[in-house]
XYZ file of C-alpha atoms in Angstrom:
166
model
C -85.368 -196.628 -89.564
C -84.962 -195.774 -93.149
C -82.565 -197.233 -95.529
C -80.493 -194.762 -97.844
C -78.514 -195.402 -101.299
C -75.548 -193.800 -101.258
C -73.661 -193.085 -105.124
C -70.273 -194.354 -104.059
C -71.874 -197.633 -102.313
C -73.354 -198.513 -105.333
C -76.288 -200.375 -104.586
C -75.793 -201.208 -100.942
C -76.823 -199.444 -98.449
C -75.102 -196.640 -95.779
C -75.874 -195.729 -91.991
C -76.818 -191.999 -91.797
C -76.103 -190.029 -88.817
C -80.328 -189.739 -88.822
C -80.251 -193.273 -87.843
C -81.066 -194.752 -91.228
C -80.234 -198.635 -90.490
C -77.787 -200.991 -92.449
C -78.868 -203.544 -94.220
C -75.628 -205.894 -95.028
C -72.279 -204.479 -94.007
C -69.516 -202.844 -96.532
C -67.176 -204.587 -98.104
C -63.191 -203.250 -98.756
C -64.589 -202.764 -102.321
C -67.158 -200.218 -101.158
C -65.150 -198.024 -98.944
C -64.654 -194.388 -100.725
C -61.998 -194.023 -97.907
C -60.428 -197.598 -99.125
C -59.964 -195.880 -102.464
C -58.395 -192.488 -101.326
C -55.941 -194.934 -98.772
C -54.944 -197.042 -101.859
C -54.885 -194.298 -104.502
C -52.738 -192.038 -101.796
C -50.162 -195.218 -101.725
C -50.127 -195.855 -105.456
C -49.079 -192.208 -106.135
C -46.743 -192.039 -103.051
C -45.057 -194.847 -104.426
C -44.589 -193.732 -108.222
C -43.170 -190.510 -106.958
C -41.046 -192.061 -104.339
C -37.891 -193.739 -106.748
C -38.741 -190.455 -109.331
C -37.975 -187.765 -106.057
C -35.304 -190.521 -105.142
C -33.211 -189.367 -108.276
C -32.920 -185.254 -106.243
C -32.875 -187.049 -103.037
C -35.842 -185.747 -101.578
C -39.468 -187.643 -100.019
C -42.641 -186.313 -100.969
C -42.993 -184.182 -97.829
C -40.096 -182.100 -99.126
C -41.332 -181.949 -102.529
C -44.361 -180.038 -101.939
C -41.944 -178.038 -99.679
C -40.273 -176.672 -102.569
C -43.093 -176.802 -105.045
C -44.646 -174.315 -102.427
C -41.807 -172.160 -101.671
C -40.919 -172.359 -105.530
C -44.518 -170.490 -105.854
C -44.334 -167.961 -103.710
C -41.082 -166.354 -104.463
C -40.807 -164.981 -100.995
C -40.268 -166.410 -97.227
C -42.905 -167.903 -95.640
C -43.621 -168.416 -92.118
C -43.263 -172.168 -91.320
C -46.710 -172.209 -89.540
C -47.943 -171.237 -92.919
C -45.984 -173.574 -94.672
C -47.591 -176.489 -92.069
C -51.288 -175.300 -93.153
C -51.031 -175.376 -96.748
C -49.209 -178.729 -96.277
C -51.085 -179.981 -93.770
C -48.390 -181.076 -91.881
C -47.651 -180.888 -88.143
C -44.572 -178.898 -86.011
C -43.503 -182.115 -85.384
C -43.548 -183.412 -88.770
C -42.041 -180.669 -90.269
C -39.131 -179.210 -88.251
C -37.169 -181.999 -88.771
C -38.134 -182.058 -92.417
C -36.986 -178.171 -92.874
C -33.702 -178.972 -91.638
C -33.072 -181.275 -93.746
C -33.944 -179.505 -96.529
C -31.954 -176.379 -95.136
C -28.334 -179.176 -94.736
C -29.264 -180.133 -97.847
C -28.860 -176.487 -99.234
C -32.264 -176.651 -100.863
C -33.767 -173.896 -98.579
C -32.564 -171.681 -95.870
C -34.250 -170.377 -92.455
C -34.417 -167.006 -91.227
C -36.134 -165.359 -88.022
C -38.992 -162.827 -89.654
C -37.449 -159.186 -89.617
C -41.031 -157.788 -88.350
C -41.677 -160.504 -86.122
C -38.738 -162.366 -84.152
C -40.889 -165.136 -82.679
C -41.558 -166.074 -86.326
C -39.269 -168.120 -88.510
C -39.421 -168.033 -92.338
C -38.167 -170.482 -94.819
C -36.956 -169.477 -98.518
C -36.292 -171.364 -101.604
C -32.528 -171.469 -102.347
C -30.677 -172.131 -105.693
C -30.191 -175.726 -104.565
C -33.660 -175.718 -104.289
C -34.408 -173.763 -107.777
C -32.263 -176.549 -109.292
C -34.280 -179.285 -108.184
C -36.969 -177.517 -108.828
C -36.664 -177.369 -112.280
C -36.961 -180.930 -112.706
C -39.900 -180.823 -110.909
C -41.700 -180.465 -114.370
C -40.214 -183.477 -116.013
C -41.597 -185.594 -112.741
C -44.800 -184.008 -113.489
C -45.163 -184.966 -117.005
C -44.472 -188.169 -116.196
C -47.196 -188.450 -113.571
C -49.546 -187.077 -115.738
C -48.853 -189.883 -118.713
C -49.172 -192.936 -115.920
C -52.455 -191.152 -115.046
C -53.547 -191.407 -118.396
C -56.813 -188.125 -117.522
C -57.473 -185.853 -120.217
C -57.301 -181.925 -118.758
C -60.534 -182.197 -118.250
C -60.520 -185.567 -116.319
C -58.034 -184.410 -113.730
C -59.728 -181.248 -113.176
C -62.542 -182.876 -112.501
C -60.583 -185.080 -110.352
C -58.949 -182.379 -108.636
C -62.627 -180.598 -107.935
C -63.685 -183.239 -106.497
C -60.435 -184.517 -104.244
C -60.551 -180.595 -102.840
C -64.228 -180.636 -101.997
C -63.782 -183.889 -100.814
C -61.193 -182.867 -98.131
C -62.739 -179.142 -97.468
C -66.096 -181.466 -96.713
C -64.555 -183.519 -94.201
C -61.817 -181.105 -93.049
C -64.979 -179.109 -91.860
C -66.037 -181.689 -89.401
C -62.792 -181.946 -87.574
């Protein structure tokens, strides 16, 4: 069996689905997916007492950041792939956005088996806060533009990488 460095290991050493053997097993430290978990938290909980303020999670954030882009309905199974959120996840989610007047929910006129979701003013309102919250985000991260782009690169091919194995 052959040994393999791997960057993000630094200079241990990673199994390979070839059969390339370990030679000393990871520690916390060394796990990329350790770092993703723990950077995934941190965030969660800056944005969590900022979103707090409109009265709304992070789930329903990117709800309206979403519907705030598009500017027209949008199916909610399409709203659940961009997200990446389940039906069970996010029914419960829309309706409270929808009793909390931020969006509303409509049967498609084309298509009655499909239900579409639109932004509503109480939705526009908080949504135009949305860039303050941003700002602030962005000065805690402390990246240049070109630092979170990078960042953002590699975060997408990251997930399209291992969203392509299942």
């Amino acid at each position: 069996m052959n040994v393999r460095h791997v960057p993000w290991w630094g200079n241990r050493t990673h199994p390979t689905t070839r059969g390339d053997a370990v030679t000393r097993d990871p520690a916390l430290e060394d796990l990329v997916c350790f770092d993703l978990y723990a950077a995934s938290r941190a965030m969660t909980a800056y944005y969590r007492p900022l979103l707090a303020e409109l009265d709304l999670t992070y789930p329903q954030y990117l709800v309206l950041v979403l519907l705030a882009e598009r500017e027209r309905p949008v199916p909610v199974g399409e709203v659940g792939r961009e997200l990446h959120l389940d039906h069970g996840t996010l029914t419960p989610l829309l309706r409270r956005l929808e009793g909390a007047g931020r969006l509303s929910r409509a049967r498609s006129s084309t298509d009655e088996r499909v239900v579409e979701v639109a932004i509503t003013e109480g939705g526009r309102e908080a949504h135009a806060r949305f860039a303050e919250i941003q700002c602030r985000v962005s000065e805690v991260l402390g990246l240049d533009e070109d630092e979170l782009g990078g960042l953002q690169r590699s975060l997408r091919r990251l997930a399209d990488a291992v969203g392509a194995r299942g």
